XYZ file of N, CA and C in Angstrom:
861
model
N 0.839 -1.236 -0.071
C 0.114 0.130 0.105
C 0.881 1.245 0.058
N 1.933 1.251 0.688
C 2.893 2.447 0.779
C 3.393 2.756 -0.529
N 3.855 1.735 -1.198
C 4.594 2.109 -2.583
C 3.485 2.553 -3.460
N 2.175 1.928 -3.414
C 1.173 2.583 -4.187
C 0.707 4.017 -3.922
N 0.817 4.229 -2.661
C 0.365 5.761 -2.390
C 1.443 6.628 -2.779
N 2.678 6.093 -2.632
C 3.844 7.066 -3.106
C 3.744 7.212 -4.537
N 3.435 6.256 -5.231
C 3.152 6.251 -6.854
C 2.066 7.244 -6.985
N 0.875 7.238 -6.412
C -0.279 8.042 -6.573
C 0.311 9.573 -6.230
N 0.892 9.767 -5.205
C 1.397 11.060 -4.828
C 2.336 11.786 -6.027
N 3.277 10.796 -6.409
C 4.258 11.095 -7.304
C 3.639 11.572 -8.664
N 2.745 10.792 -9.095
C 1.991 11.141 -10.327
C 1.429 12.447 -10.259
N 0.703 12.702 -9.142
C -0.103 13.935 -8.916
C 0.980 15.152 -8.861
N 2.098 14.898 -8.415
C 3.024 16.018 -8.338
C 3.634 16.335 -9.600
N 3.891 15.256 -10.491
C 4.363 15.383 -11.788
C 3.654 15.568 -12.883
N 2.269 15.412 -12.565
C 1.272 15.549 -13.605
C 1.393 14.652 -14.695
N 1.884 13.548 -14.628
C 1.908 12.587 -15.724
C 2.642 11.190 -15.184
N 2.390 10.151 -16.006
C 2.833 8.912 -15.448
C 4.421 8.694 -15.861
N 4.678 9.249 -17.170
C 6.070 9.208 -17.620
C 7.098 10.044 -16.793
N 6.902 11.249 -16.301
C 7.776 11.867 -15.405
C 7.799 11.187 -13.933
N 6.679 10.745 -13.394
C 6.598 9.994 -12.160
C 7.318 8.730 -12.136
N 7.249 7.995 -13.288
C 8.090 6.722 -13.497
C 9.543 7.173 -13.294
N 9.961 7.922 -14.067
C 11.359 8.422 -14.101
C 11.868 8.695 -12.626
N 10.951 9.607 -11.988
C 11.295 10.048 -10.550
C 11.344 8.897 -9.690
N 10.495 7.814 -9.919
C 10.509 6.772 -9.050
C 11.599 5.608 -9.413
N 12.199 5.928 -10.549
C 13.037 4.838 -11.021
C 12.445 3.440 -11.284
N 11.062 3.597 -11.978
C 10.684 2.357 -12.409
C 9.969 2.554 -13.806
N 9.695 1.439 -14.463
C 8.946 1.619 -15.806
C 7.693 2.130 -15.792
N 7.214 2.728 -16.934
C 5.942 3.257 -16.861
C 4.803 2.195 -16.704
N 5.103 0.997 -17.339
C 3.978 -0.039 -17.238
C 3.948 -0.602 -15.796
N 5.013 -0.519 -15.158
C 5.032 -1.040 -13.691
C 4.423 -0.035 -12.820
N 4.469 1.260 -13.219
C 3.740 2.363 -12.381
C 2.275 2.226 -12.772
N 1.884 2.042 -13.879
C 0.449 1.790 -14.302
C -0.005 0.826 -13.655
N 0.625 -0.316 -13.537
C -0.039 -1.325 -12.714
C -0.186 -1.289 -11.300
N 0.603 -0.436 -10.599
C 0.545 0.073 -9.376
C -0.745 0.821 -8.994
N -0.869 1.772 -9.927
C -2.134 2.716 -9.752
C -3.296 1.802 -9.924
N -3.350 0.945 -10.976
C -4.576 0.219 -11.284
C -4.746 -0.629 -9.985
N -3.845 -1.304 -9.378
C -4.137 -2.186 -8.141
C -4.529 -1.164 -7.043
N -4.075 0.122 -6.929
C -4.627 0.992 -5.986
C -5.963 1.327 -6.155
N -6.384 1.665 -7.347
C -7.683 2.083 -7.844
C -8.722 0.948 -7.217
N -8.360 -0.351 -7.730
C -9.151 -1.455 -7.340
C -9.347 -1.665 -5.784
N -8.175 -1.362 -5.053
C -8.276 -1.508 -3.653
C -9.326 -0.364 -3.054
N -9.231 0.898 -3.701
C -9.877 1.855 -2.990
C -11.378 2.102 -3.638
N -11.416 1.520 -4.721
C -12.893 1.334 -5.399
C -13.126 2.693 -6.262
N -12.220 3.336 -6.749
C -12.511 4.499 -7.541
C -11.238 4.910 -8.594
N -11.523 5.615 -9.500
C -10.528 6.098 -10.437
C -9.670 7.349 -9.893
N -8.546 7.268 -9.787
C -7.824 8.350 -9.299
C -7.192 9.428 -10.398
N -7.110 9.005 -11.605
C -6.675 9.811 -12.557
C -7.397 9.631 -14.031
N -7.427 10.585 -14.720
C -7.857 10.783 -16.257
C -6.450 10.927 -16.922
N -6.449 10.159 -17.933
C -5.193 10.367 -18.823
C -5.571 10.872 -20.234
N -4.717 11.952 -20.601
C -4.998 12.686 -21.794
C -3.674 13.088 -22.377
N -3.662 13.803 -23.476
C -2.474 14.030 -24.219
C -1.541 14.938 -23.531
N -1.911 15.659 -22.466
C -1.217 16.425 -21.838
C -0.880 15.892 -20.462
N -0.820 14.778 -20.297
C -0.465 13.816 -18.993
C -1.596 13.367 -18.214
N -1.647 13.414 -16.910
C -2.657 12.725 -16.001
C -3.228 14.057 -15.158
N -4.528 13.843 -14.963
C -5.048 14.919 -14.093
C -5.844 13.968 -13.131
N -6.004 14.662 -11.926
C -6.741 13.965 -10.834
C -8.176 14.100 -10.961
N -8.886 12.895 -10.576
C -10.319 13.003 -10.606
C -10.723 13.673 -9.546
N -12.076 13.855 -9.175
C -12.418 14.364 -7.969
C -12.161 13.451 -6.771
N -12.281 12.147 -7.178
C -12.057 11.081 -6.039
C -10.465 11.147 -5.857
N -9.721 11.329 -6.791
C -8.158 11.371 -6.534
C -7.821 12.882 -5.846
N -8.649 13.716 -6.136
C -8.397 15.219 -5.692
C -8.666 15.182 -4.127
N -9.779 14.380 -3.761
C -10.184 14.202 -2.302
C -9.423 13.454 -1.479
N -8.631 12.484 -2.129
C -7.697 11.558 -1.374
C -6.349 12.011 -1.204
N -5.909 12.884 -2.108
C -4.533 13.265 -2.328
C -3.935 13.876 -0.831
N -4.645 14.761 -0.234
C -4.026 15.219 0.984
C -3.619 14.152 1.916
N -4.494 13.299 2.182
C -4.404 12.283 3.337
C -3.437 11.266 2.879
N -3.409 11.028 1.540
C -2.335 10.299 0.766
C -0.879 10.898 1.199
N -0.704 12.095 0.985
C 0.490 12.693 1.403
C 0.821 12.545 2.805
N -0.085 12.700 3.533
C 0.214 12.614 5.116
C 0.778 11.077 5.503
N 0.112 10.278 4.761
C 0.558 8.781 4.994
C 1.712 8.427 4.610
N 2.147 8.988 3.453
C 3.512 8.755 2.904
C 4.475 9.430 3.851
N 4.443 10.785 4.264
C 5.168 11.430 4.900
C 5.203 10.667 6.252
N 4.276 10.284 6.848
C 4.369 9.470 8.234
C 5.093 8.305 8.125
N 4.975 7.431 6.943
C 5.609 6.224 6.887
C 7.119 6.384 6.703
N 7.398 7.500 5.833
C 8.839 8.035 5.525
C 9.590 8.354 6.912
N 8.852 9.147 7.595
C 9.349 9.601 9.090
C 9.656 8.316 9.949
N 8.619 7.497 9.987
C 8.671 6.158 10.722
C 9.965 5.308 10.252
N 9.995 5.296 9.074
C 11.125 4.367 8.534
C 12.551 5.090 8.870
N 12.470 6.455 8.609
C 13.866 7.097 8.897
C 14.219 7.009 10.443
N 13.113 7.150 11.256
C 13.454 6.918 12.690
C 13.723 5.362 13.151
N 13.158 4.487 12.447
C 13.781 3.117 12.662
C 15.079 2.842 12.197
N 15.398 3.392 11.033
C 16.822 3.154 10.478
C 17.718 3.787 11.658
N 17.403 4.930 12.000
C 18.344 5.876 12.951
C 18.411 4.822 14.245
N 17.448 4.332 14.697
C 17.189 3.611 15.863
C 18.320 2.311 15.688
N 18.117 1.644 14.462
C 18.969 0.430 14.155
C 20.368 0.686 14.156
N 20.675 2.020 13.767
C 22.168 2.445 13.536
C 22.644 3.018 15.089
N 21.753 3.099 15.979
C 22.222 3.583 17.205
C 22.453 5.109 17.067
N 21.652 5.862 16.199
C 21.819 7.157 16.036
C 20.606 8.027 16.973
N 19.859 7.257 17.600
C 18.648 7.791 18.186
C 18.132 6.862 19.213
N 17.457 7.430 20.263
C 17.204 6.594 21.540
C 17.659 7.193 22.827
N 17.812 6.418 23.780
C 18.308 6.855 25.237
C 19.106 5.856 25.803
N 20.029 6.408 26.627
C 21.054 5.618 27.232
C 20.934 5.806 28.788
N 20.973 4.843 29.456
C 20.915 4.962 31.070
C 22.506 4.416 31.349
N 23.168 5.203 32.059
C 24.423 4.960 32.463
C 24.700 5.304 33.934
N 25.757 4.535 34.459
C 25.956 4.642 35.802
C 27.581 5.247 35.943
N 27.854 5.622 37.046
C 29.294 5.992 37.317
C 29.596 6.066 38.904
N 30.643 5.723 39.087
C 31.161 5.761 40.530
C 32.152 6.785 40.895
N 32.685 6.751 42.153
C 33.358 7.790 42.716
C 34.793 8.137 41.785
N 35.434 6.903 41.269
C 36.657 7.054 40.547
C 36.460 7.534 39.071
N 35.140 7.458 38.739
C 34.820 7.872 37.263
C 34.205 9.408 37.314
N 34.387 10.254 38.374
C 33.764 11.273 38.563
C 34.121 12.283 37.422
N 35.239 12.118 36.821
C 35.610 12.937 35.599
C 35.612 12.299 34.504
N 35.856 11.002 34.233
C 35.649 10.296 33.017
C 34.224 10.185 32.385
N 33.192 10.022 33.261
C 31.907 9.730 32.909
C 31.301 11.141 32.164
N 31.417 12.371 32.634
C 30.866 13.444 32.127
C 31.710 13.772 30.753
N 32.970 13.585 30.910
C 33.703 13.878 29.558
C 33.217 12.845 28.479
N 32.893 11.533 28.686
C 32.589 10.682 27.864
C 31.189 10.890 27.357
N 30.447 11.212 28.275
C 29.063 11.519 27.690
C 29.092 12.981 26.642
N 29.838 13.911 27.089
C 29.940 15.132 26.236
C 30.431 14.842 24.978
N 31.698 13.884 24.894
C 32.100 13.613 23.548
C 31.169 12.735 22.653
N 30.440 11.900 23.374
C 29.375 11.052 22.513
C 28.453 11.834 22.098
N 27.843 12.766 22.936
C 26.809 13.585 22.268
C 27.194 14.685 21.146
N 28.614 15.017 21.132
C 28.973 15.730 19.900
C 28.780 14.915 18.574
N 28.696 13.462 18.558
C 28.655 12.822 17.467
C 27.119 12.227 17.480
N 26.379 12.391 18.474
C 24.997 11.578 18.627
C 24.191 12.589 19.336
N 23.954 13.863 18.847
C 23.132 14.888 19.530
C 21.719 14.397 19.801
N 21.265 13.540 19.023
C 19.732 13.170 19.327
C 19.678 11.976 20.271
N 20.580 11.646 20.967
C 20.473 10.534 22.035
C 20.473 11.241 23.178
N 19.427 10.723 24.079
C 19.231 11.177 25.494
C 20.005 10.254 26.401
N 20.712 10.867 27.289
C 21.674 10.018 28.113
C 21.335 10.430 29.613
N 21.093 9.494 30.374
C 21.049 9.508 31.795
C 22.079 9.159 32.437
N 22.588 9.844 33.549
C 23.817 9.582 34.173
C 23.681 9.426 35.601
N 23.825 8.272 36.374
C 23.433 8.103 37.775
C 24.656 7.781 38.556
N 25.020 8.535 39.797
C 26.165 8.158 40.579
C 25.553 6.858 41.375
N 26.392 5.784 41.304
C 25.859 4.465 41.948
C 27.234 3.730 42.120
N 27.333 3.024 43.456
C 28.535 1.916 43.586
C 28.617 1.087 42.429
N 29.848 0.775 42.149
C 30.217 -0.231 41.212
C 29.462 -1.414 41.287
N 29.275 -2.064 42.341
C 28.337 -3.499 42.539
C 26.916 -3.178 42.198
N 26.399 -2.024 42.528
C 25.011 -1.775 42.110
C 24.845 -1.484 40.636
N 25.862 -0.755 40.152
C 25.816 -0.730 38.385
C 25.920 -1.954 37.881
N 26.744 -3.006 38.320
C 27.055 -4.292 37.699
C 25.544 -5.025 37.785
N 24.950 -4.872 38.935
C 23.668 -5.641 38.941
C 22.611 -5.042 38.058
N 22.489 -3.795 37.884
C 21.547 -3.107 37.016
C 22.002 -3.399 35.646
N 23.171 -3.509 35.220
C 23.401 -3.822 33.869
C 23.078 -5.300 33.626
N 23.173 -6.233 34.608
C 22.673 -7.556 34.437
C 21.192 -7.577 34.243
N 20.398 -6.825 35.039
C 18.989 -6.862 34.745
C 18.440 -5.943 33.725
N 19.413 -5.330 33.057
C 18.930 -4.382 31.857
C 18.381 -2.818 32.284
N 18.597 -2.476 33.706
C 18.210 -1.232 34.066
C 19.363 -0.143 33.825
N 20.468 -0.697 33.424
C 21.530 0.200 32.908
C 22.042 -0.398 31.738
N 22.453 0.473 30.613
C 23.008 0.028 29.515
C 24.485 -0.132 29.736
N 25.107 0.615 30.452
C 26.631 0.532 30.785
C 26.872 1.248 31.981
N 28.047 0.966 32.495
C 28.692 1.878 33.556
C 29.989 1.986 33.662
N 30.459 3.114 34.371
C 31.811 3.266 34.751
C 32.123 2.846 36.110
N 32.957 1.897 36.158
C 32.966 1.039 37.442
C 34.316 0.793 37.803
N 34.493 0.394 39.077
C 35.936 -0.293 39.664
C 35.886 -1.595 39.143
N 37.064 -2.056 38.709
C 37.182 -3.330 38.111
C 38.002 -4.224 38.937
N 37.532 -5.610 38.969
C 36.755 -6.278 37.940
C 35.223 -6.262 38.615
N 34.209 -6.550 37.777
C 33.036 -6.643 38.177
C 32.363 -7.959 37.886
N 33.018 -8.943 37.534
C 32.601 -10.186 37.294
C 32.766 -10.814 35.802
N 32.951 -11.990 35.464
C 33.301 -12.392 34.294
C 31.894 -12.334 33.336
N 30.819 -12.193 33.830
C 29.487 -12.293 33.068
C 29.304 -11.072 32.254
N 30.164 -10.115 32.652
C 30.014 -8.693 31.971
C 31.250 -8.199 31.036
N 31.007 -7.822 29.911
C 31.988 -7.268 29.117
C 32.655 -6.003 29.892
N 33.985 -5.843 30.007
C 34.560 -4.801 30.674
C 35.903 -4.376 30.089
N 36.216 -3.078 29.945
C 37.556 -2.711 29.643
C 38.050 -1.654 30.528
N 39.299 -1.686 30.877
C 39.846 -0.815 31.704
C 40.302 0.631 31.039
N 40.003 1.757 31.622
C 40.327 2.962 31.146
C 41.489 3.577 31.733
N 41.714 3.331 33.049
C 42.857 4.091 33.692
C 42.934 3.367 35.105
N 44.029 3.616 35.836
C 44.089 3.226 37.191
C 43.913 4.371 38.087
N 43.456 4.113 39.221
C 43.230 5.162 40.375
C 43.887 4.709 41.700
N 44.126 5.533 42.586
C 44.764 5.099 43.806
C 44.390 5.961 44.936
N 44.395 5.424 46.030
C 44.172 6.038 47.399
C 45.152 7.245 47.701
N 44.701 8.395 48.198
C 45.345 9.420 48.549
C 44.826 9.929 49.943
N 45.677 10.472 50.856
C 45.337 10.918 52.066
C 44.889 12.551 51.697
N 43.760 12.738 52.136
C 43.197 14.363 51.933
C 43.292 14.894 53.305
N 44.097 15.927 53.584
C 44.310 16.517 54.835
C 44.461 18.149 54.728
N 44.004 18.830 55.795
C 44.180 20.286 55.749
C 45.499 20.618 56.479
N 46.291 19.418 57.109
C 47.550 19.835 57.664
C 48.590 18.928 57.150
N 49.860 19.268 57.288
C 50.976 18.525 56.702
C 50.960 17.055 57.144
N 51.192 16.113 56.227
C 51.276 14.678 56.367
C 52.579 14.310 56.461
N 53.040 13.393 57.498
C 54.577 13.089 57.487
C 54.845 12.138 56.188
N 56.221 11.976 56.026
C 56.597 11.013 54.906
C 56.315 9.708 55.204
N 56.376 9.220 56.352
C 55.915 7.706 56.680
C 54.422 7.842 56.914
N 53.736 7.884 55.809
C 52.315 8.013 55.886
C 51.498 6.767 56.378
N 52.090 5.684 55.978
C 51.227 4.632 56.427
C 51.156 4.200 57.845
N 52.253 4.380 58.427
C 52.464 4.370 59.976
C 51.691 5.474 60.582
N 51.799 6.566 59.977
C 50.948 7.741 60.648
C 49.518 7.505 60.484
N 48.956 6.859 59.302
C 47.488 6.448 59.247
C 47.056 5.702 60.344
N 47.837 4.919 60.702
C 47.417 3.864 61.726
C 47.014 4.440 63.095
N 47.596 5.671 63.365
C 47.206 6.355 64.435
C 46.182 7.510 64.390
N 45.539 7.645 63.240
C 44.706 8.547 62.910
C 43.169 8.131 63.158
N 42.254 9.094 63.367
C 40.863 8.935 63.246
C 40.513 9.513 61.823
N 39.785 8.929 61.068
C 39.429 9.342 59.720
C 38.050 9.824 59.446
N 37.960 10.921 58.692
C 36.625 11.164 58.130
C 36.294 10.108 56.948
N 35.237 9.499 56.988
C 34.900 8.303 55.945
C 33.755 8.661 55.360
N 33.749 8.130 54.096
C 32.416 8.026 53.457
C 31.654 6.720 53.718
N 30.404 6.606 54.036
C 29.758 5.540 54.534
C 30.018 4.380 53.618
N 30.026 3.172 54.298
C 30.356 1.977 53.269
C 29.079 1.844 52.408
N 27.922 2.101 52.831
C 26.795 1.885 51.945
C 26.888 2.691 50.693
N 27.481 3.987 50.800
C 27.423 4.839 49.552
C 28.966 4.619 48.841
N 29.823 3.919 49.472
C 31.038 3.741 48.745
C 31.697 2.231 49.045
N 31.014 1.271 48.787
C 31.517 0.030 49.238
C 32.812 -0.497 48.612
N 32.977 -0.088 47.370
C 34.227 -0.263 46.844
C 35.476 0.328 47.501
N 35.138 1.709 47.839
C 36.308 2.527 48.435
C 36.583 2.061 49.789
N 35.548 1.532 50.577
C 35.651 0.991 51.932
C 36.403 -0.420 51.814
N 36.096 -1.104 50.990
C 36.879 -2.466 50.665
C 38.371 -2.309 50.351
N 38.651 -1.188 49.577
C 39.840 -1.047 49.283
C 40.796 -0.436 50.447
N 39.999 0.375 51.211
C 40.725 0.756 52.460
C 40.777 -0.240 53.344
N 39.926 -1.218 53.536
C 40.112 -2.424 54.390
C 41.302 -3.179 53.988
N 41.368 -3.473 52.686
C 42.456 -4.201 52.087
C 44.042 -3.757 52.499
N 43.964 -2.394 52.206
C 45.195 -1.591 52.517
C 45.582 -1.860 53.950
N 44.597 -1.589 55.039
C 44.863 -1.482 56.399
C 45.232 -2.994 56.849
N 44.583 -3.913 56.231
C 44.758 -5.363 56.709
C 46.235 -5.839 56.188
N 46.533 -5.446 54.949
C 47.925 -5.695 54.493
C 49.139 -5.157 55.235
N 48.776 -3.898 55.808
C 49.735 -3.124 56.263
C 49.632 -3.198 57.862
N 48.649 -3.849 58.354
C 48.344 -4.153 59.709
C 48.225 -2.921 60.629
N 47.392 -1.903 59.960
C 47.026 -0.655 60.840
C 45.572 -0.669 60.867
N 45.071 0.074 61.797
C 43.743 0.147 62.125
C 43.317 1.801 62.502
N 43.286 2.491 61.551
C 42.808 3.875 61.870
C 41.474 3.811 62.239
N 41.125 4.729 63.253
C 39.725 4.963 63.611
C 38.711 5.703 62.749
N 37.512 5.842 63.293
C 36.539 6.692 62.425
C 36.044 7.930 63.391
N 36.420 9.187 62.718
C 36.047 10.254 63.381
C 34.610 10.922 63.150
N 34.311 10.770 61.748
C 33.022 11.089 61.396
C 32.797 10.310 60.046
N 31.404 10.087 59.867
C 30.967 9.118 58.603
C 29.931 10.023 57.988
N 29.972 10.142 56.638
C 28.979 10.776 55.912
C 28.692 10.197 54.693
N 27.438 10.580 53.942
C 27.008 9.910 52.989
C 27.480 10.448 51.444
N 28.312 11.372 51.324
C 28.684 11.790 50.070
C 30.214 12.466 50.064
N 30.789 12.204 49.011
C 32.204 12.589 48.816
C 32.489 14.056 49.245
N 31.497 14.813 48.555
C 31.677 16.448 48.702
C 31.676 16.640 50.219
N 30.789 16.219 51.105
C 30.854 16.512 52.431
C 32.064 15.894 53.151
N 32.559 14.661 52.685
C 33.998 14.231 53.387
C 34.820 15.268 53.077
N 35.062 15.810 51.819
C 36.107 16.737 51.474
C 35.805 18.042 52.137
N 34.626 18.538 52.233
C 34.376 19.675 53.047
C 34.858 19.594 54.649
N 34.527 18.403 55.221
C 34.944 18.329 56.628
C 36.487 18.300 56.665
N 37.140 17.617 55.747
C 38.631 17.717 55.638
C 39.109 19.211 55.517
N 38.588 19.911 54.606
C 38.957 21.347 54.605
C 38.805 22.197 55.567
N 37.666 21.824 56.370
C 37.368 22.635 57.759
C 38.434 22.227 58.926
N 39.171 21.320 58.736
C 40.073 20.811 59.647
C 39.408 19.814 60.486
N 38.419 19.217 60.149
C 37.932 18.176 61.121
C 38.887 16.916 61.426
N 39.422 16.436 60.065
C 40.336 15.429 60.090
C 40.739 14.931 58.738
N 41.655 13.998 58.657
C 42.104 13.607 57.362
C 41.028 12.396 56.885
N 41.208 12.177 55.647
C 40.302 11.020 54.990
C 41.186 10.410 53.912
N 40.747 8.935 53.588
C 41.367 8.488 52.549
C 40.267 8.293 51.343
N 40.705 9.025 50.265
C 39.775 9.124 49.136
C 40.436 8.670 47.797
N 39.653 8.627 46.787
C 40.236 8.293 45.417
C 41.031 9.542 44.981
N 42.205 9.280 44.307
C 42.801 10.522 43.711
C 41.831 11.528 42.915
N 41.207 10.901 42.275
C 40.186 11.656 41.397
C 39.384 12.606 42.312
N 39.281 12.505 43.545
C 38.423 13.242 44.417
C 39.102 14.787 44.294
N 40.476 14.986 43.974
C 41.026 16.191 43.931
C 40.357 17.083 43.017
N 39.730 16.605 42.017
C 39.221 17.422 40.989
C 37.929 18.202 41.488
N 37.206 17.545 42.383
C 36.223 18.352 43.170
C 36.345 18.923 44.483
N 37.623 18.856 44.838
C 37.886 19.397 46.282
C 37.882 20.814 46.443
N 37.412 21.282 47.631
C 37.445 22.762 47.980
C 38.907 23.115 48.098
N 39.240 24.346 48.251
C 40.477 24.851 48.632
C 40.914 24.397 50.061
N 42.331 24.341 50.207
C 42.534 24.224 51.664
C 42.946 22.735 51.735
N 42.928 21.781 50.870
C 43.193 20.382 51.009
C 44.416 20.015 50.437
N 45.398 19.255 50.983
C 46.694 18.728 50.368
C 46.366 17.286 50.137
N 46.895 16.704 48.960
C 46.679 15.313 48.838
C 47.969 14.582 48.760
N 47.915 13.594 49.601
C 49.338 12.782 49.502
C 49.028 11.409 48.959
N 49.827 11.003 47.815
C 49.583 9.848 47.283
C 50.158 8.535 48.196
N 49.334 7.351 48.195
C 49.831 6.246 48.910
C 50.782 5.364 47.838
N 52.042 5.196 47.995
C 52.747 4.460 47.014
C 52.618 2.951 47.600
N 51.576 2.380 47.284
C 51.459 1.051 47.814
C 50.506 0.199 46.742
N 50.738 -0.966 46.612
C 50.040 -1.812 45.527
C 48.583 -2.055 45.940
N 48.425 -2.029 47.320
C 47.203 -2.306 47.909
C 46.369 -0.812 47.885
N 46.919 0.032 47.258
C 46.093 1.296 47.281
C 45.785 1.638 45.887
N 45.848 0.806 44.872
C 45.513 1.058 43.473
C 44.557 0.101 42.940
N 43.851 0.628 41.779
C 42.842 -0.284 41.264
C 42.513 0.164 39.726
N 41.814 -0.524 38.992
C 41.485 -0.072 37.664
C 40.003 0.304 37.520
N 39.911 1.319 36.744
C 38.567 1.993 36.566
C 38.400 1.772 35.106
N 37.046 1.397 34.822
C 36.820 1.121 33.398
C 35.250 1.142 33.171
N 34.862 0.618 31.921
C 33.382 0.708 31.409
C 32.997 -0.789 31.440
N 31.941 -1.097 31.996
C 31.249 -2.552 31.786
C 29.948 -2.321 31.041
N 29.443 -3.420 30.362
C 28.271 -3.533 29.675
C 28.047 -5.020 29.475
N 26.655 -5.318 29.122
C 26.136 -6.566 28.957
C 26.616 -7.225 27.732
N 27.026 -8.464 27.653
C 27.580 -9.085 26.560
C 26.513 -9.363 25.520
N 25.151 -9.509 25.975
C 24.140 -9.923 25.133
C 23.113 -8.760 24.982
N 22.768 -8.245 26.086
C 21.570 -7.336 25.906
C 22.168 -5.928 25.727
N 22.833 -5.768 24.440
C 23.368 -4.484 24.217
C 22.683 -4.321 22.597
N 22.672 -2.895 22.423
C 22.183 -2.603 21.024
C 23.063 -1.647 20.361
N 22.898 -1.380 19.087
C 23.824 -0.544 18.265
C 23.948 0.644 19.041
N 23.134 1.320 19.880
C 23.322 2.501 20.596
C 24.481 2.284 21.698
N 24.310 1.140 22.327
C 25.442 0.790 23.262
C 26.536 0.584 22.610
N 26.744 -0.179 21.496
C 27.949 -0.294 20.850
C 28.592 1.084 20.511
N 27.562 1.885 19.962
C 28.296 3.204 19.485
C 28.961 3.891 20.735
N 28.312 3.914 21.945
C 28.780 4.638 22.971
C 30.008 4.047 23.662
N 29.995 2.672 23.559
C 31.370 1.937 23.870
C 32.400 2.298 23.247
N 32.139 2.326 21.915
C 33.259 2.652 20.803
C 33.931 4.020 21.009
N 32.835 4.971 21.262
C 33.206 6.260 21.608
C 34.055 6.478 22.839
N 33.555 5.707 23.956
C 34.534 5.743 25.042
C 35.925 5.158 24.893
N 35.992 4.179 24.086
C 37.327 3.481 23.888
C 38.098 4.147 22.820
N 37.471 4.981 22.010
C 38.270 5.594 20.988
C 39.402 6.382 21.560
N 40.689 6.518 20.842
C 41.709 7.327 21.402
C 41.325 8.711 21.322
N 41.730 9.338 22.511
C 41.611 10.841 22.319
C 42.273 11.572 21.282
N 41.781 12.429 20.597
C 42.364 13.333 19.435
C 43.653 14.129 20.021
N 44.579 14.103 19.449
C 45.850 14.998 19.803
C 45.721 16.285 19.489
N 46.249 17.082 20.279
C 46.062 18.550 19.959
C 46.933 18.957 18.823
């Protein structure tokens, strides 16, 4: 029906079967058959043919506006479907964690330059929660602390490490010093990966720093450190959002480092997800 309606509209626009056939890149007999079939289906004659081409009958004149609307709607539907199938349109649900607080926004901004019609949602979630939501289809991909399990595709993007955030000088023997400190901490429920990393470091070095204050977001942790409440162990990337007055001291210890990367479902992914992952993994352009 759509091809026949397009033929009907094209003949009306070109005022003749010959020009319309050339416009549609089909033979004139094939075009005539399409119109005859459409007329049989509609129950009336659409055109009268004369020496000067084809003219619309009253029946055809009455149907032409709606035929144009149908052809335009189908064309729009087809165009949108093709864009969806190529991953150029739609929506993405993404997650990110503490260590990707800078990577994720940059990745989304770069992706939207190439795919401006894609809606992107970005939610701050612990890596374990992101992994679970990717498995259940609630997230399309996530920027996570690696590894997140063999059942998900994952690629490392960089390494992160623990640093001491403090408003006062930190001694050179920082590990031993940490053992005697009470720390400002991010609540384990909000940063389970960070808490586990700190636990591993403390267990490996046999230190047991206390807890001075616990809060539910990293910005508050940093604000308390800046106010002189006490030191904190945070990812190095936290320096990007820190207020003035904080010094960061790196911990040169293998137990203080981890990989940060992107994870996505190996099966439940679309061209849109593939395009996003490819954008994230593409080499950054050189200046």
